[in-house]
XYZ file of C-alpha atoms in Angstrom:
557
model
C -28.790 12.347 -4.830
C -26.628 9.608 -3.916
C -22.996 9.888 -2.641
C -20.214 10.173 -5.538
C -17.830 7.403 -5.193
C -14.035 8.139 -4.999
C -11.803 5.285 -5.710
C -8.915 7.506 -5.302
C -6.923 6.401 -2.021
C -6.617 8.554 0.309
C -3.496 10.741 0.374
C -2.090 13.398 2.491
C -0.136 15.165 -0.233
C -2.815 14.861 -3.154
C -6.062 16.471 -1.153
C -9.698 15.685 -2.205
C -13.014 16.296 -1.662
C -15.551 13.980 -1.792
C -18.807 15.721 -3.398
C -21.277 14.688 -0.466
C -20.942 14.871 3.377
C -20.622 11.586 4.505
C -22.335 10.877 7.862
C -22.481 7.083 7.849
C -19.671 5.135 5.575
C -19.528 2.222 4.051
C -16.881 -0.972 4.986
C -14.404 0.442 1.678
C -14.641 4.471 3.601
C -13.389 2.465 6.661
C -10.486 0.669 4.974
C -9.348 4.028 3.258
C -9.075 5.565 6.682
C -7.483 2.924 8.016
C -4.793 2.726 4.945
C -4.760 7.150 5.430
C -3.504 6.125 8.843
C -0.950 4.302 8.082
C 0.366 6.368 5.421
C 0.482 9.126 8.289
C 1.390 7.052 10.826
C 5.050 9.066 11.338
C 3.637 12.438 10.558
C 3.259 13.386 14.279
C -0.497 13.270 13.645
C -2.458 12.412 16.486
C -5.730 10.433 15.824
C -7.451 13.560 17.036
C -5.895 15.416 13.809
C -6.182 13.160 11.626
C -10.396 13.013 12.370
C -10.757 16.806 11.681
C -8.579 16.403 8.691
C -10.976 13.857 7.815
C -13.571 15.630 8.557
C -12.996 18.680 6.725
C -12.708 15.863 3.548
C -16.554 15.363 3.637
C -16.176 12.199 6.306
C -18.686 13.601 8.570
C -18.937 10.985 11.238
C -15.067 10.298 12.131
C -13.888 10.849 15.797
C -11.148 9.779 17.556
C -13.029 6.898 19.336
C -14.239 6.121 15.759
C -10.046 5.358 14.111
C -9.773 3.551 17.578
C -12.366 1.082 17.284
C -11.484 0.323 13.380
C -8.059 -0.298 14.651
C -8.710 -2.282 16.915
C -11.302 -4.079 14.493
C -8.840 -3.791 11.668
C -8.819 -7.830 11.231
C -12.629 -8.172 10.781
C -13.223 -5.490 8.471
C -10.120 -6.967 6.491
C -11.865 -10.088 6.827
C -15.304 -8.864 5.413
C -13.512 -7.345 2.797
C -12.628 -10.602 1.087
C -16.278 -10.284 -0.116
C -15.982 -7.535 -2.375
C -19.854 -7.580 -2.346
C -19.062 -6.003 1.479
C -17.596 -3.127 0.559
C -20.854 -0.528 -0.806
C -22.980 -1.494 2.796
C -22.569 0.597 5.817
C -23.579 -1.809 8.214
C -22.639 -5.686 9.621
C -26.166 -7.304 8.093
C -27.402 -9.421 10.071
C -29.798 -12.947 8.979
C -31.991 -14.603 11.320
C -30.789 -17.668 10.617
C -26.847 -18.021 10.862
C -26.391 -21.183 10.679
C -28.540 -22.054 7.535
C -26.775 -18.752 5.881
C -23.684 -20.176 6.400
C -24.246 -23.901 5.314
C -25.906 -22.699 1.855
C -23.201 -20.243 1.506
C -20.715 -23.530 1.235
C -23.543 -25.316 -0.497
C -23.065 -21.900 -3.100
C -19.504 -22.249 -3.098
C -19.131 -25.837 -3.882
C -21.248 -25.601 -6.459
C -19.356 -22.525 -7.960
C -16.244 -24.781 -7.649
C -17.242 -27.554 -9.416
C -15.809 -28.556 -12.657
C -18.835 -30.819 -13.354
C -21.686 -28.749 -15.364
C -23.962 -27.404 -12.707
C -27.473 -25.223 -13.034
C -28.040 -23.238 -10.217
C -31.595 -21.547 -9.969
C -33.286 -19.276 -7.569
C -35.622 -22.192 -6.944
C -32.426 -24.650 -6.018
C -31.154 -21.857 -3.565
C -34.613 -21.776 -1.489
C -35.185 -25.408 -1.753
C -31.468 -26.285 -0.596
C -32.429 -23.515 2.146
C -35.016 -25.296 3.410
C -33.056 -28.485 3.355
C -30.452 -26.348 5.963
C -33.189 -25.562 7.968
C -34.971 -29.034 8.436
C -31.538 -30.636 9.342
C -30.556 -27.441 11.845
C -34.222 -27.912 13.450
C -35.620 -24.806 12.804
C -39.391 -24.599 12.315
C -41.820 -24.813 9.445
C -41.942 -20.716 9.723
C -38.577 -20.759 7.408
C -39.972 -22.600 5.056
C -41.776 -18.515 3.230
C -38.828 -17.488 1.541
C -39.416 -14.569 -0.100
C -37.767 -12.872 -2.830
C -36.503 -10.529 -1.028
C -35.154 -12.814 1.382
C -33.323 -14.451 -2.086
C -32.205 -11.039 -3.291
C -30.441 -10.383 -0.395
C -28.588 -13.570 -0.169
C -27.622 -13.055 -3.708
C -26.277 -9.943 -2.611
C -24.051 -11.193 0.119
C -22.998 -14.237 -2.300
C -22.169 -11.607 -5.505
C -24.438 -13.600 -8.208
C -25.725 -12.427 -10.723
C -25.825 -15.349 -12.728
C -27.398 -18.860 -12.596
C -27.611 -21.034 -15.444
C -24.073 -21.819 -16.299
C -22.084 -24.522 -17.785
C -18.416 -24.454 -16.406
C -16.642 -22.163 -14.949
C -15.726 -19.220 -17.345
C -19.398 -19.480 -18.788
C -20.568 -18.801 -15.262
C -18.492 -15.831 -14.274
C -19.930 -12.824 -13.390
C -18.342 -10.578 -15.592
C -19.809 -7.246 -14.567
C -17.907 -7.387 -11.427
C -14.801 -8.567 -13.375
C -13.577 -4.821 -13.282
C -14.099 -3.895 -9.769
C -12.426 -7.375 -8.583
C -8.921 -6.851 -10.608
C -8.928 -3.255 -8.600
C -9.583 -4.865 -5.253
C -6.878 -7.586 -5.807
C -4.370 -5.071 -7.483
C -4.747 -2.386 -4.211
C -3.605 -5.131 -2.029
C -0.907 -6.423 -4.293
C 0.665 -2.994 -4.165
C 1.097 -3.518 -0.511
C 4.074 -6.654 -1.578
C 6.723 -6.703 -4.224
C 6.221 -8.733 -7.376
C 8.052 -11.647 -5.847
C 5.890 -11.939 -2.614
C 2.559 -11.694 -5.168
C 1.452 -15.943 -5.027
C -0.848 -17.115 -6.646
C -1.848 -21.525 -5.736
C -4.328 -23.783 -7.354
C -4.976 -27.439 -7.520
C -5.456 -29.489 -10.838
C -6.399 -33.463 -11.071
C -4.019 -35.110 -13.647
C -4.523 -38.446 -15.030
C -0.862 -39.570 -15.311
C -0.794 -42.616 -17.172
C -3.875 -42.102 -19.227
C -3.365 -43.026 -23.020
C -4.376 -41.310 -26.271
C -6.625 -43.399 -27.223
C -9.092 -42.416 -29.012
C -7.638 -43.543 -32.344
C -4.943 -46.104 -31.265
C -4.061 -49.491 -30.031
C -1.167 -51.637 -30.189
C -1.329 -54.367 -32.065
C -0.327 -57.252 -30.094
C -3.447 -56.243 -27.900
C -7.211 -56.229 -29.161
C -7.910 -52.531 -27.660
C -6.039 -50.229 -24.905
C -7.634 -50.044 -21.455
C -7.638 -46.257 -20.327
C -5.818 -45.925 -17.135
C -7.451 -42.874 -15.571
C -5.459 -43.602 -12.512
C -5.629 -39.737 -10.453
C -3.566 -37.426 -8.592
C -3.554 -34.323 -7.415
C -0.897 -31.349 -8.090
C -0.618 -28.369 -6.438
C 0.805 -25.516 -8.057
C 2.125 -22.443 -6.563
C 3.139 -19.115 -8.620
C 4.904 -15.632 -7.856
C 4.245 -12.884 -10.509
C 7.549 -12.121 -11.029
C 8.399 -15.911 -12.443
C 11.441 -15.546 -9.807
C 10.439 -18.615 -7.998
C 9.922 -22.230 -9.225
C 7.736 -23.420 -5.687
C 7.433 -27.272 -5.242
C 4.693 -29.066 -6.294
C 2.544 -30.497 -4.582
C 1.169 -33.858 -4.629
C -1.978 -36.064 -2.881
C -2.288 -39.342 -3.942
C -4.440 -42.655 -2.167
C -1.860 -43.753 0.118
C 1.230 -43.130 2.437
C 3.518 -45.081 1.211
C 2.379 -46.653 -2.557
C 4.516 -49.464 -3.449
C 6.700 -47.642 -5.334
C 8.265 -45.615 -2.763
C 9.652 -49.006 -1.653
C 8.633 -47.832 2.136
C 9.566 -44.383 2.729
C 7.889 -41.337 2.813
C 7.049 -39.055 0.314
C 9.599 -36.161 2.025
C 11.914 -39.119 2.237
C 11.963 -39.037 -1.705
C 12.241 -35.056 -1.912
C 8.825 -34.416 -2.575
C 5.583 -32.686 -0.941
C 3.011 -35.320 -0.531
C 0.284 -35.871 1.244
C -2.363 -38.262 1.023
C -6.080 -39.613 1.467
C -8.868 -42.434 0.292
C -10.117 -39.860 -2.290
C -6.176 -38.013 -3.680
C -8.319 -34.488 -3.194
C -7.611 -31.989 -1.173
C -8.996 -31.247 2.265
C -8.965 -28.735 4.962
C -5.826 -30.682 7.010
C -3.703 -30.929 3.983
C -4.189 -27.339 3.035
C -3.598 -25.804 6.347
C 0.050 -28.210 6.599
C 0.800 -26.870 2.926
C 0.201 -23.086 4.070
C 2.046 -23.747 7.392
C 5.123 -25.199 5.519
C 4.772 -21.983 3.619
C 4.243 -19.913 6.023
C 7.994 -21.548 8.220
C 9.353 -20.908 4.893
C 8.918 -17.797 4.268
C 9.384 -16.655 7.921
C 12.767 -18.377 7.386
C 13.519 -16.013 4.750
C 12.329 -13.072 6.290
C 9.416 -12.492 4.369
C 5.806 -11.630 4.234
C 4.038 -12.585 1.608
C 0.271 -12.480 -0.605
C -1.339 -15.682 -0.933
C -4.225 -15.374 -3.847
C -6.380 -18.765 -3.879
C -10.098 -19.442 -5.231
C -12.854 -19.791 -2.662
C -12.693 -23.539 -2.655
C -14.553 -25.481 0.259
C -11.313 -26.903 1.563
C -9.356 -23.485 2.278
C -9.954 -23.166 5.686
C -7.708 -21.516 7.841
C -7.218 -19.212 10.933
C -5.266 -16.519 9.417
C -3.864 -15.910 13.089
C -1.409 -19.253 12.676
C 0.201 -17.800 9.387
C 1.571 -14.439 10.161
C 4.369 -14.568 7.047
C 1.406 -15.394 4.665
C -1.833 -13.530 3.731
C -4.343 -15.559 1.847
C -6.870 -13.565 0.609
C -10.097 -15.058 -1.975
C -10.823 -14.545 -5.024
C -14.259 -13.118 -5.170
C -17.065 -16.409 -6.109
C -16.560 -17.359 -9.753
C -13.925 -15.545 -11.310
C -11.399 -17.983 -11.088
C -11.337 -18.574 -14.746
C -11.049 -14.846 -15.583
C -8.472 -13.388 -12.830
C -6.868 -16.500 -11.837
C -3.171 -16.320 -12.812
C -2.480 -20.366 -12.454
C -5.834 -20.943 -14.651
C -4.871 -18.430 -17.472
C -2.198 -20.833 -19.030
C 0.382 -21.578 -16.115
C -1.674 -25.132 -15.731
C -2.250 -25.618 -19.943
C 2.076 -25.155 -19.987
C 2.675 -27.621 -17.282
C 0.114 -30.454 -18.414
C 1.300 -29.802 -22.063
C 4.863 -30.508 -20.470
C 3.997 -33.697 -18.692
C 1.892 -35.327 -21.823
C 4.753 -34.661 -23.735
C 6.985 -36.497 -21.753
C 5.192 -38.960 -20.840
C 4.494 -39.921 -24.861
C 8.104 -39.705 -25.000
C 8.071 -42.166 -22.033
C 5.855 -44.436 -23.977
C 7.857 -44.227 -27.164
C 10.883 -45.478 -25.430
C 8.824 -48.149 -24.234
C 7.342 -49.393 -27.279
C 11.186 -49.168 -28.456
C 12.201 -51.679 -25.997
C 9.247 -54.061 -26.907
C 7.533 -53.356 -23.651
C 3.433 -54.290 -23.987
C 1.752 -52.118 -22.114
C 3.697 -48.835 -22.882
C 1.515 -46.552 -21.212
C 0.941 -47.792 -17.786
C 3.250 -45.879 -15.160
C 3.471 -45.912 -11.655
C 2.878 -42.875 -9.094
C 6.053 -42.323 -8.242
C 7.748 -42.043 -12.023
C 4.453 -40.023 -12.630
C 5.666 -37.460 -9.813
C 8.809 -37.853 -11.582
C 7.696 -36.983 -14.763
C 5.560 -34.004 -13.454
C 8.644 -32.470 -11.473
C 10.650 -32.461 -15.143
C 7.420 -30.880 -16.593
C 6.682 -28.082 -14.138
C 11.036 -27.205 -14.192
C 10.293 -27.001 -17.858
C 7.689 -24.228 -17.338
C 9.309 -20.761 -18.377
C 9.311 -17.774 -16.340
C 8.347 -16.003 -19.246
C 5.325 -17.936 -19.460
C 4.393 -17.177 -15.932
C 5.338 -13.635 -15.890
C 3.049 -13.272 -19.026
C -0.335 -15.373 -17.301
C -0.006 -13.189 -14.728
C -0.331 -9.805 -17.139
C -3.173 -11.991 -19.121
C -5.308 -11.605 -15.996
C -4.394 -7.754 -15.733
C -3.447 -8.679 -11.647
C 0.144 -7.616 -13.197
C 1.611 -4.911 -15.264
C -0.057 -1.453 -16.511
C -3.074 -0.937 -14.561
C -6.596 -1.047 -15.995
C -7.611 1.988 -18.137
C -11.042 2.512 -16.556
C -12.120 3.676 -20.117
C -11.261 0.266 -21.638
C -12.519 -2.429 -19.346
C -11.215 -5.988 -19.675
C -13.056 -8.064 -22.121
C -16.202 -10.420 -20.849
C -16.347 -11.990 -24.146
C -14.437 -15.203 -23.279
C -11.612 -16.119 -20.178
C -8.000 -15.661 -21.468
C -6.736 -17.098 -23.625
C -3.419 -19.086 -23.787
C -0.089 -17.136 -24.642
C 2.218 -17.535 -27.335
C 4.559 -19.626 -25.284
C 1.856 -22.373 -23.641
C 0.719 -22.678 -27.127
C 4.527 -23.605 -28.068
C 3.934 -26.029 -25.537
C 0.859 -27.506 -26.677
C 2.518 -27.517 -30.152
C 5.289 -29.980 -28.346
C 2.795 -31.890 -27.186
C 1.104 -32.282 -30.950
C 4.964 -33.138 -32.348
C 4.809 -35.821 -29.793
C 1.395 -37.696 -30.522
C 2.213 -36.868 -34.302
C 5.458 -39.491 -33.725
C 3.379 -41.369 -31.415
C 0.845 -42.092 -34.215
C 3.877 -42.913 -37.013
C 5.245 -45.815 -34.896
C 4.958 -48.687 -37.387
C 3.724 -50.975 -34.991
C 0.914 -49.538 -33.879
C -2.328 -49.383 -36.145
C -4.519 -46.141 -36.170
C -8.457 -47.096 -35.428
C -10.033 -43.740 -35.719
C -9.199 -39.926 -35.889
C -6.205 -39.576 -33.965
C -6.167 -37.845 -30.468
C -5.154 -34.369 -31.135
C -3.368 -32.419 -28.313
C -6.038 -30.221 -27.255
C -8.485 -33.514 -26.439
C -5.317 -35.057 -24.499
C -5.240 -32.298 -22.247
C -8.711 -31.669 -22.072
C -8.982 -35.178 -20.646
C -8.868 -34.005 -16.824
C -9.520 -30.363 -17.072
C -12.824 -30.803 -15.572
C -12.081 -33.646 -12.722
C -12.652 -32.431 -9.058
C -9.889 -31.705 -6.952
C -11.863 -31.204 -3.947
C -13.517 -32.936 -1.087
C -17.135 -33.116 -2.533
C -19.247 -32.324 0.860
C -22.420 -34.271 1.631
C -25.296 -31.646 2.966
C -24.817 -33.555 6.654
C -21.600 -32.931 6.326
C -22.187 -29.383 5.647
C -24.197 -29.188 8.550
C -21.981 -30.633 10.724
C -18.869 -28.604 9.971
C -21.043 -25.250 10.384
C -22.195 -26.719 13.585
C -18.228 -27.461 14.795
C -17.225 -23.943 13.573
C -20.176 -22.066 15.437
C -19.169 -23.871 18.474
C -15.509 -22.955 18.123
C -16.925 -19.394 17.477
C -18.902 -19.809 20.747
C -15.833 -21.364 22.427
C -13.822 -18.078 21.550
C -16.645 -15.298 22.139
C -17.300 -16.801 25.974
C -13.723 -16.340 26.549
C -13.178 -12.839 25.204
C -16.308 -12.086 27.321
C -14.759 -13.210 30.580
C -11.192 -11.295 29.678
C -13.974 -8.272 28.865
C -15.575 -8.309 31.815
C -12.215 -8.715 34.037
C -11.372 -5.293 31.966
C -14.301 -3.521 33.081
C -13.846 -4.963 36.804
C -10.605 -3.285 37.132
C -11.796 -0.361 35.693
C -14.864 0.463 37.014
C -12.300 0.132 40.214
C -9.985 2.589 39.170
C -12.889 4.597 38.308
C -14.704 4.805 41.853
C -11.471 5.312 43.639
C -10.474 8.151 41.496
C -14.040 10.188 41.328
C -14.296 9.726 45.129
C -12.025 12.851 45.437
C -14.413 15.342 42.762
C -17.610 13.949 43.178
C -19.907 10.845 44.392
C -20.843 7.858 42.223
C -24.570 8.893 42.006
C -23.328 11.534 39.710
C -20.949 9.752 37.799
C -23.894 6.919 37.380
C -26.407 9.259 36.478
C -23.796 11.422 34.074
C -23.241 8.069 32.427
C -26.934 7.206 32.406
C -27.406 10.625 30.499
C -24.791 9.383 28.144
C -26.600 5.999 27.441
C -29.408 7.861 26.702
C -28.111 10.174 24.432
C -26.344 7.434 22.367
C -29.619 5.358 22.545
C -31.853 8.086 21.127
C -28.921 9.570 18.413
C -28.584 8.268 14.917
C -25.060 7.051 15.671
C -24.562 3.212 14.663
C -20.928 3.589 14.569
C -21.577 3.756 18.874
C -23.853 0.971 18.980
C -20.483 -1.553 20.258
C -19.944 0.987 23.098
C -23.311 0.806 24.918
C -23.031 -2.455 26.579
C -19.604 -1.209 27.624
C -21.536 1.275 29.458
C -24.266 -0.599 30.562
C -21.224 -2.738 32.556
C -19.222 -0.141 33.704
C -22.994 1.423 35.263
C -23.459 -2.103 36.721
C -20.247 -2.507 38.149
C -20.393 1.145 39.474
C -23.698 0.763 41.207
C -22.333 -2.558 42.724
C -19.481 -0.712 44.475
C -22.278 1.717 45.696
C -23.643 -0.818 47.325
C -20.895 -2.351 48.921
C-alpha cells in the first residue's frame, strides 16, 4: 500500500501523523523538515530533538546528521524544487548522458515558449536527442532510445501533452492544481507587496489598422510592423507601478538625439534582434535586486521558464526568482491573465488618438511614429493601468486571495479570461478605431479592424533569443565547464578540510588509542554503510574513504 500523502505543513502546535512509516522520503518530506526547522528554530530544540520528534511523526529515517546535511544542502534541494515534477522522487536521478539531457531540456523549453504554433511528438524528442548526441560526440550506441528512456524524460520535463497549438491549448492542466499550491506555499513566505510577477511582450508600435482603411491621398497603407520589446513587472498588491522595460535595435536610435536611454529616464537596453537575452536579463534583475536592497527588502520574483532567464541566484540576495513550472504560463501567469491585454489596449488607444491628431493637422502618413514617442506613448499607457486591474489578474490566476478549495479545482476548460476592467479597456480601444473609421477623409476598403484583431496583431511575436541547436550545444558545453570550474575548486577547499582534520584527529586519539584502531573502527563503519539500505549516507562515504586515506598516510609518516 503506498504512502498517504500529507500536504499539511508541518507544525509544532497542530501534531500529525502520517499513516505509513516513512524510511526513505521524497525531495517535498525534505523541504517540510527543513521549513519544521525553521518554524522551531527559537524553541530551544536541538536538532537531536527535533529528529525523534520527527521520528515519532512516522519520518523513520531522520537523524541529526540527516537535518545537517539538508541544511547545508538547503540551496540545491530549493533549486530542484523549481521542478515541481521533483518533488514525489526520493532520489537525485541520474542520466547517462548529461549533456544531451540538458541541451534537449532547452530544446523542450524553447519550444514550450514559443508563441509560433509548434507540434511536439515523442518521435521529435528522440530524433532532436539524437541530434544532441551526434553534435556532443557520443557514439552510435545512443542512437536505441527506448520508451522508457522517453517516459522518463517526460517525467523530469512534466509533459503530458504534445500536440498543441499555442500556449494555453498546450498546458498541462492536470498539474494546474498542484502548481498554484507550490507557488502559493512560497508566496506565504513574503507580503503581498514583495509577491512580483515579470514578463516580456513584443509590441508593434506604429502598426496601423489596416485591414479596412487607407487614406485617401495614398493608394494603400504600408504596415509598419516596426518591434520592440516591453518588459513588465507586477506586485500582487497593485502597490507598485515598476518601470518598464524596453529593448529596441540600437543604443542610441536617432531619436534620442545622442544620449542614452537612462539619459531620457527610461530602462533600455538593446540588441540586433530587440529580444531579450541572458545579459539583459541578469542587468534588469541586478538593478532590481540594488533596488530593493536599497529599500530594505527581500522580495519573490515569479517568471516563466524562458531560455533567456539565466542567472546565479547567489548575485541577487534581495530577489528570489523562482519558475513557473513548463507550460502554464497562460493559466497561472498573473502578467498574461489581463495585466498585458490592459496595457496594449492602453497604448492602441493612444496611439489612434495620436494618429487622429495627425490626420487633424493634415499630416500624410499619420501612423508612422518613432521609438522614442512610442516609449512615450507606452509609459502613458502602462501609468494608465489600474491597480484594481492588477490586484484582480492576480486573484484570476488563484496565486492571490482565498486559497483553492481542494474540492473545487480551478477550471481546465480555457486560460482566464479578461476582467471587467481590461475589457473597459479594450472597449476604449473600440471607441477609438470607431472615431478612427468616421474621419471623413479617410475611405473604408473592407470590414473595419475591430479591437480584438488590433491587439491580437503581436500577441504571438517572439520575445526571445530563438537558439540555433549549435548554439544549444555550445552554451551547455560553457555551463558544464563553469560547473567543472566550480566542483574542482570546492574539491580542493574539501580536501584542505579533511587535511586539517584527519590532523586534529591523529593527535587527539594518540592519547586513548592507536590509529590502527581508529582505521579499522572506521573501516567497520564503511562497511556497514556500504552493505545498509541507507542512501541518505551515500554523500558521507567518500568523506570517509579520505579521512581513512589521510589517516593511514600519517601512519606512515
Amino acid at each position: 500500500m503506498p504512502a498517504v500523502r500529507v500536504t499539511k505543513p508541518l507544525s509544532a502546535v497542530t501534531p500529525f501523523k502520517r499513516a505509513v512509516l516513512k524510511h526513505r522520503l521524497t525531495l517535498k518530506d525534505k523541504l517540510d523538515v527543513l521549513d519544521f526547522c525553521d518554524a522551531n528554530e527559537n524553541s530551544g530544540m536541538s536538532q537531536e530533538d527535533i529528529a525523534h520528534l520527527l521520528r515519532t511523526r512516522g519520518y523513520g529515517t531522520v537523524h541529526q546528521s540527516s537535518i545537517s546535511r539538508w541544511r547545508k544542502n538547503r540551496e540545491s534541494l530549493k533549486a530542484r524544487a523549481k521542478n515541481p515534477n521533483e518533488l514525489r522522487f526520493k532520489r537525485i536521478r541520474q542520466v547517462e548522458f548529461p549533456d544531451v539531457d540538458q541541451a534537449l531540456r532547452t530544446w523542450v523549453l524553447q519550444a514550450l515558449s514559443s508563441k509560433t504554433r509548434v507540434t511536439l511528438t515523442g518521435h521529435a524528442i528522440r530524433s532532436q536527442a539524437r541530434v544532441f548526441a551526434a553534435a556532443f560526440g557520443h557514439s552510435a550506441d545512443f542512437m536505441s532510445l527506448s520508451n522508457g528512456w522517453l517516459e522518463s524524460f517526460k517525467q523530469r520535463m512534466g509533459l503530458r501533452q504534445y500536440h498543441f497549438h499555442g500556449e494555453a491549448a498546450s498546458a498541462p492542466v492536470e498539474t494546474l492544481e498542484a502548481e498554484i499550491q507550490r507557488i502559493r506555499t512560497i508566496m506565504d513566505e513574503y507580503a503581498p507587496r514583495d509577491q512580483l510577477n515579470f514578463d516580456e511582450t513584443a509590441l508593434y508600435y506604429c502598426l496601423a489598422p489596416d485591414k479596412g482603411l487607407a487614406v485617401v491621398q495614398m493608394s494603400g497603407i504600408k504596415t509598419l510592423r516596426v518591434r520592440i520589446t516591453v518588459g513588465i513587472c507586477t506586485n500582487a498588491d497593485g502597490s507598485e507601478r515598476f518601470p518598464l522595460m524596453f529593448i529596441g535595435y540600437a543604443r542610441r536610435p536617432r531619436p534620442f538625439r545622442g544620449k542614452d536611454g537612462v539619459d531620457l529616464g527610461y530602462q533600455y537596453w538593446f540588441n540586433e534582434t530587440a529580444w531579450m537575452r541572458e545579459k539583459i536579463w541578469n542587468s534588469w534583475l541586478a538593478n532590481l535586486n540594488d533596488t530593493m536592497a536599497q529599500q530594505g527588502r527581500k522580495v519573490l520574483l515569479l517568471v516563466d521558464n524562458a531560455p533567456s532567464h539565466i542567472h546565479k541566484p547567489e548575485l541577487y540576495p534581495n530577489v528570489r526568482v523562482e519558475f513557473f513550472a513548463p507550460n502554464l504560463t497562460a493559466w497561472i501567469q498573473p502578467n498574461d491573465a489581463g495585466i498585458i491585454q490592459s496595457f496594449k489596449s492602453n497604448y492602441r488607444r493612444e496611439f489612434i488618438l495620436k494618429t487622429i491628431e495627425r490626420a487633424n493637422n493634415g499630416e500624410q502618413n499619420i501612423y508612422k511614429i518613432n521609438q522614442l514617442e512610442a516609449m512615450e506613448l507606452a509609459t502613458t499607457a502602462w501609468n494608465r493601468v489600474m491597480p484594481s486591474t492588477v490586484v484582480n489578474c492576480w486573484r484570476h490566476t488563484k496565486l492571490s486571495g482565498p486559497k483553492v478549495d481542494p474540492d473545487c479545482p480551478p477550471s481546465t476548460h480555457t486560460p482566464p479570461t479578461l476582467v471587467s476592467d481590461v475589457g473597459q479597456s479594450v472597449a476604449e480601444l473600440q471607441q477609438s478605431l470607431d472615431a478612427l473609421h468616421a474621419r471623413e477623409n479617410l475611405v473604408l476598403i473592407g470590414d473595419p479592424m475591430r479591437a480584438e484583431e488590433f491587439l491580437a496583431a503581436d500577441a504571438d511575436v517572439p520575445t526571445e533569443q530563438i537558439l540555433s541547436d549549435d548554439e544549444i550545444v555550445d552554451e551547455v558545453k560553457r555551463q558544464m565547464q563553469d560547473a567543472d570550474t566550480e566542483s574542482q575548486s570546492f574539491g580542493l577547499e574539501e580536501d584542505e578540510t579533511v587535511r586539517k582534520t584527519a590532523g586534529q584527529i591523529s593527535t587527539t586519539i594518540q592519547t586513548a588509542q592507536t590509529r590502527d584502531d581508529v582505521l579499522s573502527s572506521l573501516q567497520g563503519l564503511r562497511d556497514f554503510i556500504s552493505g545498509s539500505n541507507m542512501p541518505e549516507f551515500d554523500s558521507d562515504l567518500a568523506a570517509l574513504v579520505r579521512i581513512e586515506q589521510k589517516l593511514s598516510k600519517l601512519n606512515n609518516m
